[in-house]
Every structure is written in C-alpha cells, then in structure tokens.
Amino acid sequence: MQTTIKTEANQTEKILATVESYLQEIVAPSAAEIDKNSEILRQMLLGMGERSLLALKVPQNFGGAGFKAIDYHRFQMLMARYSGALTFLQTQHQSAGSMLAASNNQELKQRYLPHMSTGKILVGVGFSQLRRPGEPMMKAEQVEGGYLLSGNVPWITGFGFFNNFIVGATLADGREIYGLLPLEEKNTKGLIKFSPPMELIAMNSTNTVSAEIQKWFLENDRVVAIKPSGSIHENSKKNILHHGFYALGCAQAGLDIIQNMYRKKQLLFLQETYESLQQELDDCRQEMLSAVCVSSSEAIERDIYEKKLQLRALAINLAGRCSQAAVIASSGAANDRDHPAGRVYREALLFSVSGQTTAVMEESLRTAKRIPAGSLY
C-alpha cells in the first residue's frame, strides 16, 4: 500500500515538474502574445495536450492523471503564475473532463475521456447562468428521446478552440440538467446562435461568447448529468476555495515582477515590499492548502466554511495588492500594452470575480473595506 502511494506521489511530482518546465521555458516568454493572440494561445493549449496535461483530475483508467484536490490546486497556482489566458482557457476543458468523469453516461465517458488529456478532443463549459437568481436563463423541457433546450448562455469561453461544450439548464421541477452541445456555428442548424467574441478587459484571446438557444433537441445519450435543484450552489459552497488558488498564482506573478524590478533598480524598499507581501502570500497559501486537507464531514465543513470564505477573499485581496504593487514598482513602463505588470493587473481583476457567488462578493468587499494595520486614517 505504501509503495503504491509513493509511486503515485512520484508520478504527480513528475507531472507538476513537466508543467513548470513547460510554463517557464515555452509559455512565459510568450505571455504577452498569448494574452492577445488566439493562434498563439491555441499553440500553447495544444502544447499542453502533447504533454498529456489536459485531464489532470480525470481517473487514470480513462487516460487522465488522477490528481487529488491538493495536487490540482498546486497546478492551478503554477498556471496562473505564468499566463492567465492559458489558465483561463484550459480550465474550461479540465472542468468538462471532471464533469464527464463523474457522469453515469458510460458511452459518453468512453467516447470522450480517453482523448481529453492529449487535447484530441476539447470541450468547454457554459453553466454559470445556473448560479444567477430569478427566472432561469436556460430551460429544458423533457420530450420523447431527450430534452428541448431554450434560453441564453451568457458566458462560454473557447469559441474556435473547443468543438463542444457542456451546457447547464433548469428543468420544470427545478433540477439541473447538463448536456453536450456543439460549439461550432456550422453544426447548430440555426438553433444555436453565438455572439462575436466579447471584448474583455483581460484574457481577450480566449474567445468568450454568449449563445442564444431555441428548441435545441438534446438526445438522452448526450446528457452528462441530471442533478437536484440547487446543486451548483452546494458545489460552489463545498469548493469555495477552488478559484482562490488562481488568485494566489496571480499574486505570485505580481511579486515576481517586483523582485525583478528590485534587481534592476536596487531600491531597498522594493525588496522590503516584496518580502512583506511574499510572507502574507505564503501564509495564505499554507492556510488554504491546509483547509483543503481537512476532513469533508458535514459538521466540520459547516464549522470551517466561514474560514474558507475569508481565505478566498484574502487571496483575491492579495492578487489585487500584489499586482498593483507590481504596476507601481514598474513605473510608467507598466502602461505599455505588453508589459507584464499591466497584464498581471488585468488578470487580477478577472480572477477576483471568477466563480463568484454572492457570499464571495460580500466577503471580498468586506475584506476590501478593512483598514490596513498602521494606517494613518
């Protein structure tokens, strides 16, 4: 048993070393181009596929790496440290792989999962609308042989990269249904209309679109899952720290820039700023990783949820402060469109609202309102 665990751990470390090498040697030098050029971004995504890095949470028997949660969080921080755009894009596919791996639809699993690690098959997601209160934006009506889907999907990242996406819709009884739809205009027969790619403040190259769907027939064999009403909210609460690890990686990217500025300018206060913020970041990272390892029993989860929420907000706060500090340390040069400080600052803005729930919004704003220790005000 111990030998098996040790072997799995060694394999995980080997994969993470491959990730870090790829990011440092191939991705980092092209980070500015990746941020604005979809074709360069595509090459980087396919490069991850060539290294079998695109299905890390998928079980090994389906061609994935079978990462445990804590190892995947380490991966998240690595990715966000070097390229927000690549992180944001491949996350959609990794999420789709996790959903398919958990599906009871064995035919879909056999057809898709073995090819997802290498990127031979690429799948996106479009179900954030299920988190929105009020009248469902996407509805599903059960009919013979499947479901009719109608409504709007406000956010689908990866148009032109992915061939399919997993959509989320609400059934009449409130249950959530998830199914595979094409992410290509030519295959939708006019029943799915995609918007032009949105002009985003960050990670514009990821081609994020919205979709209008009219009576699209989702066959039973294309259904990924049917879950109880409110499942997406429960899952967001259970995984409240998940998106926070992207913010931590972004914060580290900001600190990398400050350290580089110190080496160039040799101003002592830059080094002092770096060391102070790095300590805060290290502490937050350790607390978040420790929180992930806590038993997931209902009683314990209930007790530590508030702490996790505070840590998520702190990670967001650190991404904002570290990226702003990177801009300040870089002086006027940060205004250059391709300067890393500006890119990381924009990425911090996006990571501050990624996977946002009302509770995360409230806690993030509460954290932002706090007066730093030693303030004159």
Coordinates of C-alpha atoms in Angstrom, one line a residue:
M1 CA 0.0 0.0 0.0
Q2 CA 2.8 2.5 1.0
T3 CA 4.7 1.6 -2.2
T4 CA 1.6 2.4 -4.3
I5 CA 1.1 5.7 -2.5
K6 CA 4.8 6.6 -3.0
T7 CA 4.6 5.7 -6.7
E8 CA 1.5 7.9 -7.2
A9 CA 3.2 10.7 -5.4
N10 CA 6.3 10.4 -7.5
Q11 CA 4.2 10.4 -10.7
T12 CA 2.3 13.5 -9.5
E13 CA 5.6 15.3 -8.8
K14 CA 6.9 14.3 -12.2
I15 CA 3.8 15.8 -13.9
L16 CA 4.0 19.0 -11.9
A17 CA 7.7 19.3 -12.9
T18 CA 6.7 18.9 -16.5
V19 CA 4.1 21.6 -16.1
E20 CA 6.5 24.0 -14.5
S21 CA 9.2 23.4 -17.1
Y22 CA 6.7 24.0 -20.0
L23 CA 5.4 27.2 -18.4
Q24 CA 8.9 28.6 -17.7
E25 CA 10.5 27.6 -20.9
I26 CA 7.7 27.9 -23.5
V27 CA 4.8 29.8 -22.1
A28 CA 6.4 32.6 -20.0
P29 CA 8.5 34.1 -22.9
S30 CA 5.3 34.4 -25.0
A31 CA 2.9 35.6 -22.2
A32 CA 2.2 38.9 -23.8
E33 CA 1.4 37.4 -27.2
I34 CA -0.7 34.7 -25.6
D35 CA -2.8 37.3 -23.9
K36 CA -3.9 38.9 -27.2
N37 CA -3.3 36.4 -30.0
S38 CA -5.7 33.5 -30.2
E39 CA -3.5 31.5 -32.5
I40 CA -0.5 31.6 -30.2
L41 CA -2.9 30.7 -27.3
R42 CA -4.0 27.7 -29.4
Q43 CA -0.4 26.5 -29.8
M44 CA 0.1 26.7 -26.1
L45 CA -3.0 24.7 -25.4
L46 CA -2.0 22.1 -27.9
G47 CA 1.4 22.0 -26.3
M48 CA -0.2 21.0 -23.0
G49 CA -2.0 18.3 -24.9
E50 CA 1.2 17.0 -26.4
R51 CA 2.4 16.6 -22.8
S52 CA -0.9 14.9 -21.7
L53 CA -1.7 17.7 -19.2
L54 CA -5.3 18.5 -20.1
A55 CA -7.2 15.9 -18.0
L56 CA -5.4 16.1 -14.6
K57 CA -8.5 15.3 -12.5
V58 CA -9.7 12.5 -14.8
P59 CA -9.0 9.0 -13.4
Q60 CA -6.0 7.2 -14.8
N61 CA -8.2 4.4 -16.2
F62 CA -9.8 7.0 -18.5
G63 CA -6.4 8.4 -19.6
G64 CA -6.2 11.2 -17.0
A65 CA -3.6 11.8 -14.3
G66 CA -6.0 11.2 -11.4
F67 CA -4.8 14.2 -9.4
K68 CA -6.0 14.6 -5.9
A69 CA -7.5 18.0 -4.9
I70 CA -4.4 19.4 -3.2
D71 CA -2.2 18.5 -6.2
Y72 CA -4.6 20.1 -8.6
H73 CA -4.6 23.3 -6.5
R74 CA -0.8 23.3 -6.8
F75 CA -1.2 23.1 -10.6
Q76 CA -3.7 26.0 -10.6
M77 CA -1.2 28.2 -8.8
L78 CA 1.5 27.3 -11.2
M79 CA -0.6 28.0 -14.3
A80 CA -1.9 31.4 -13.0
R81 CA 1.7 32.5 -12.2
Y82 CA 2.7 32.4 -15.9
S83 CA -0.3 33.0 -18.1
G84 CA -3.8 34.0 -17.1
A85 CA -5.2 33.4 -20.6
L86 CA -3.9 29.9 -20.9
T87 CA -5.0 29.2 -17.4
F88 CA -8.5 30.5 -18.1
L89 CA -8.9 28.6 -21.3
Q90 CA -7.6 25.2 -20.2
T91 CA -9.6 25.4 -17.0
Q92 CA -12.8 25.1 -19.0
H93 CA -11.6 21.9 -20.6
Q94 CA -10.3 20.5 -17.2
S95 CA -13.8 21.3 -15.7
A96 CA -15.6 19.5 -18.5
G97 CA -13.3 16.5 -18.0
S98 CA -14.2 16.3 -14.3
M99 CA -17.9 16.5 -15.1
L100 CA -17.7 13.7 -17.7
A101 CA -15.6 11.6 -15.3
A102 CA -18.4 11.9 -12.7
S103 CA -21.1 11.1 -15.2
N104 CA -23.2 7.9 -15.2
N105 CA -23.3 8.1 -19.0
Q106 CA -20.8 5.4 -19.8
E107 CA -21.0 5.8 -23.5
L108 CA -20.0 9.5 -23.3
K109 CA -17.2 8.7 -20.9
Q110 CA -15.8 6.0 -23.2
R111 CA -16.1 8.3 -26.3
Y112 CA -14.6 11.5 -24.8
L113 CA -12.4 10.9 -21.8
P114 CA -9.6 8.8 -23.3
H115 CA -8.9 11.7 -25.7
M116 CA -9.2 14.7 -23.4
S117 CA -5.7 14.5 -21.8
T118 CA -4.0 14.9 -25.1
G119 CA -6.4 17.5 -26.5
K120 CA -7.5 15.3 -29.4
I121 CA -11.0 16.2 -28.1
L122 CA -11.5 19.6 -26.5
V123 CA -14.6 20.5 -24.5
G124 CA -15.7 23.8 -22.9
V125 CA -18.4 24.6 -20.4
G126 CA -21.4 27.0 -20.2
F127 CA -23.4 26.7 -17.0
S128 CA -22.5 29.8 -14.9
Q129 CA -26.1 31.0 -15.6
L130 CA -27.4 28.4 -13.1
R131 CA -25.8 30.5 -10.3
R132 CA -28.0 33.5 -11.2
P133 CA -31.1 34.1 -9.1
G134 CA -34.5 34.7 -10.6
E135 CA -36.1 33.2 -13.7
P136 CA -33.8 30.5 -15.2
M137 CA -31.9 31.8 -18.2
M138 CA -31.7 28.3 -19.8
K139 CA -34.7 25.9 -19.6
A140 CA -35.1 22.3 -20.5
E141 CA -38.3 20.5 -21.4
Q142 CA -38.4 16.7 -21.3
V143 CA -39.7 15.2 -24.6
E144 CA -39.6 11.8 -26.1
G145 CA -36.0 10.7 -26.6
G146 CA -34.5 13.7 -24.8
Y147 CA -34.9 17.4 -23.9
L148 CA -35.7 20.6 -25.7
L149 CA -33.3 23.4 -24.6
S150 CA -34.2 27.1 -24.9
G151 CA -32.7 30.3 -23.5
N152 CA -29.5 32.2 -23.2
V153 CA -26.0 31.2 -22.1
P154 CA -24.2 34.4 -21.2
W155 CA -20.6 33.0 -20.9
I156 CA -18.9 30.3 -23.0
T157 CA -15.1 30.6 -23.2
G158 CA -13.2 28.9 -26.0
F159 CA -15.1 29.5 -29.2
G160 CA -12.9 28.4 -32.1
F161 CA -10.9 26.2 -29.6
F162 CA -13.4 23.7 -28.5
N163 CA -15.8 21.6 -30.6
N164 CA -18.4 21.0 -27.9
F165 CA -19.4 22.5 -24.5
I166 CA -21.4 21.3 -21.6
V167 CA -24.4 23.5 -21.1
G168 CA -26.5 23.8 -17.9
A169 CA -30.3 24.2 -18.0
T170 CA -33.1 24.1 -15.5
L171 CA -36.0 21.6 -15.7
A172 CA -39.6 22.4 -14.8
D173 CA -39.2 20.8 -11.4
G174 CA -36.0 22.8 -10.6
R175 CA -33.5 20.1 -11.3
E176 CA -30.3 20.9 -13.2
I177 CA -29.5 19.1 -16.5
Y178 CA -26.1 19.2 -18.1
G179 CA -25.6 18.1 -21.7
L180 CA -23.1 18.2 -24.6
L181 CA -23.8 20.8 -27.3
P182 CA -21.7 21.8 -30.4
L183 CA -19.6 24.9 -30.1
E184 CA -19.5 25.5 -33.8
E185 CA -21.9 27.6 -35.7
K186 CA -22.0 25.3 -38.7
N187 CA -23.3 22.4 -36.7
T188 CA -26.2 24.2 -34.9
K189 CA -28.7 24.4 -37.8
G190 CA -29.5 27.9 -36.7
L191 CA -30.9 26.7 -33.4
I192 CA -27.9 28.0 -31.5
K193 CA -26.6 31.5 -32.4
F194 CA -23.3 32.5 -31.0
S195 CA -22.3 36.2 -30.4
P196 CA -19.0 37.5 -31.7
P197 CA -16.2 37.1 -29.2
M198 CA -16.5 39.6 -26.3
E199 CA -14.0 42.4 -25.9
L200 CA -12.8 41.6 -22.4
I201 CA -10.5 43.7 -20.2
A202 CA -8.3 40.6 -19.7
M203 CA -7.6 37.4 -21.5
N204 CA -9.3 38.6 -24.6
S205 CA -7.6 35.9 -26.7
T206 CA -9.7 33.2 -25.1
N207 CA -12.7 34.0 -27.4
T208 CA -15.6 34.2 -24.9
V209 CA -19.0 34.3 -26.4
S210 CA -22.7 34.1 -25.4
A211 CA -25.3 31.9 -27.0
E212 CA -29.0 32.1 -27.8
I213 CA -30.6 28.7 -28.0
Q214 CA -34.0 27.9 -29.5
K215 CA -35.6 24.5 -29.0
W216 CA -32.3 22.5 -29.4
F217 CA -33.0 18.8 -29.1
L218 CA -30.6 17.2 -26.6
E219 CA -30.7 13.5 -27.1
N220 CA -30.7 11.3 -24.0
D221 CA -27.3 9.9 -25.0
R222 CA -25.8 13.4 -24.9
V223 CA -26.9 14.1 -21.3
V224 CA -23.9 14.3 -18.9
A225 CA -25.9 14.6 -15.7
I226 CA -29.2 15.5 -14.0
K227 CA -28.7 16.9 -10.5
P228 CA -31.1 18.1 -7.8
S229 CA -32.2 21.7 -7.6
G230 CA -29.6 24.0 -6.2
S231 CA -26.7 21.6 -6.8
I232 CA -24.5 24.2 -8.4
H233 CA -24.8 26.4 -5.3
E234 CA -24.0 23.5 -3.0
N235 CA -21.0 22.6 -5.1
S236 CA -19.8 26.3 -5.1
K237 CA -20.0 26.3 -1.3
K238 CA -18.2 23.0 -1.0
N239 CA -15.4 24.2 -3.3
I240 CA -15.3 27.8 -2.1
L241 CA -11.5 27.9 -2.2
H242 CA -11.2 26.5 -5.7
H243 CA -11.0 29.7 -7.7
G244 CA -8.9 31.3 -4.9
F245 CA -5.9 29.3 -6.0
Y246 CA -5.9 31.1 -9.3
A247 CA -5.8 34.4 -7.4
L248 CA -2.8 33.1 -5.4
G249 CA -0.9 32.3 -8.6
C250 CA -1.7 35.7 -10.0
A251 CA -0.4 37.3 -6.8
Q252 CA 2.8 35.4 -7.1
A253 CA 3.2 36.7 -10.7
G254 CA 2.9 40.2 -9.3
L255 CA 5.6 39.5 -6.7
D256 CA 7.9 38.0 -9.4
I257 CA 7.7 41.4 -11.2
I258 CA 8.5 43.3 -8.0
Q259 CA 11.6 41.1 -7.4
N260 CA 12.8 41.7 -11.0
M261 CA 12.3 45.4 -10.5
Y262 CA 14.5 45.3 -7.4
R263 CA 17.2 43.5 -9.3
K264 CA 17.2 46.3 -11.9
K265 CA 16.7 49.3 -9.7
Q266 CA 18.4 48.2 -6.5
L267 CA 15.9 50.2 -4.4
L268 CA 15.8 48.7 -0.9
F269 CA 12.1 49.5 -0.4
L270 CA 11.2 47.3 -3.4
Q271 CA 12.9 44.3 -1.7
E272 CA 11.1 45.2 1.6
T273 CA 7.8 45.3 -0.2
Y274 CA 8.4 42.0 -1.9
E275 CA 9.4 40.3 1.3
S276 CA 6.4 41.6 3.3
L277 CA 3.9 40.6 0.6
Q278 CA 5.6 37.3 0.0
Q279 CA 5.2 36.4 3.6
E280 CA 1.5 37.2 3.5
L281 CA 1.1 35.2 0.4
D282 CA 3.0 32.2 1.8
D283 CA 0.8 32.3 4.9
C284 CA -2.4 32.4 2.9
R285 CA -1.3 29.7 0.6
Q286 CA -0.4 27.4 3.5
E287 CA -3.7 28.0 5.2
M288 CA -5.7 27.4 2.1
L289 CA -3.9 24.1 1.3
S290 CA -4.3 23.0 4.9
A291 CA -8.0 23.8 4.7
V292 CA -8.4 21.6 1.6
C293 CA -6.9 18.7 3.6
V294 CA -9.5 19.0 6.4
S295 CA -12.0 16.1 6.6
S296 CA -15.0 16.8 4.5
S297 CA -17.6 15.6 7.0
E298 CA -20.7 17.8 7.1
A299 CA -20.1 19.0 10.7
I300 CA -16.5 20.0 10.0
E301 CA -17.4 21.7 6.7
R302 CA -20.1 23.7 8.5
D303 CA -17.6 24.9 11.1
I304 CA -14.8 25.9 8.7
Y305 CA -16.9 27.3 5.8
E306 CA -16.6 30.8 7.1
K307 CA -12.8 30.5 7.5
K308 CA -12.6 29.2 3.9
L309 CA -14.7 32.1 2.7
Q310 CA -12.3 34.5 4.5
L311 CA -9.3 32.9 2.9
R312 CA -10.9 33.1 -0.6
A313 CA -11.5 36.8 -0.1
L314 CA -7.9 37.3 1.2
A315 CA -6.5 35.5 -1.8
I316 CA -8.5 37.9 -4.1
N317 CA -7.2 40.8 -2.0
L318 CA -3.6 39.7 -2.3
A319 CA -3.9 39.3 -6.1
G320 CA -5.1 42.9 -6.3
R321 CA -2.5 44.3 -3.9
C322 CA 0.4 42.4 -5.4
S323 CA -0.5 43.2 -9.0
Q324 CA -1.0 46.9 -8.1
A325 CA 2.4 46.9 -6.4
A326 CA 3.9 45.4 -9.5
V327 CA 2.5 48.2 -11.6
I328 CA 3.8 50.8 -9.2
A329 CA 7.2 49.2 -9.0
S330 CA 7.4 49.2 -12.8
S331 CA 6.7 52.9 -13.0
G332 CA 5.4 54.3 -16.3
A333 CA 6.6 51.3 -18.3
A334 CA 3.6 49.4 -16.9
N335 CA 1.4 51.4 -19.2
D336 CA 2.9 49.6 -22.2
R337 CA 0.3 47.2 -23.6
D338 CA 2.7 44.3 -23.5
H339 CA 4.3 45.0 -20.1
P340 CA 3.8 42.0 -17.7
A341 CA 2.7 44.3 -14.8
G342 CA -0.3 45.6 -16.8
R343 CA -1.2 42.1 -17.9
V344 CA -1.0 40.6 -14.4
Y345 CA -3.0 43.6 -13.1
R346 CA -5.8 42.8 -15.6
E347 CA -5.7 39.2 -14.7
A348 CA -6.1 40.0 -11.1
L349 CA -9.3 41.8 -12.0
L350 CA -10.7 38.8 -13.7
F351 CA -9.6 36.3 -11.1
S352 CA -11.3 38.5 -8.5
V353 CA -14.7 37.6 -10.0
S354 CA -14.1 34.1 -11.4
G355 CA -16.6 31.7 -10.0
Q356 CA -18.1 34.4 -7.8
T357 CA -21.0 33.7 -5.6
T358 CA -23.0 36.3 -3.5
A359 CA -21.2 35.1 -0.4
V360 CA -17.8 35.6 -2.1
M361 CA -18.7 39.0 -3.3
E362 CA -19.8 40.1 0.1
E363 CA -16.7 38.8 1.9
S364 CA -14.4 40.2 -0.8
L365 CA -15.9 43.6 -0.3
R366 CA -15.8 43.3 3.5
T367 CA -12.1 42.5 3.2
A368 CA -11.5 45.4 0.8
K369 CA -13.1 47.8 3.4
R370 CA -10.8 46.8 6.2
I371 CA -8.2 49.5 7.1
P372 CA -4.6 48.1 6.9
A373 CA -2.7 48.0 10.1
G374 CA -0.6 51.1 10.7
S375 CA -2.8 53.3 8.5
L376 CA -2.9 57.0 9.3
Y377 CA -6.6 57.1 8.8

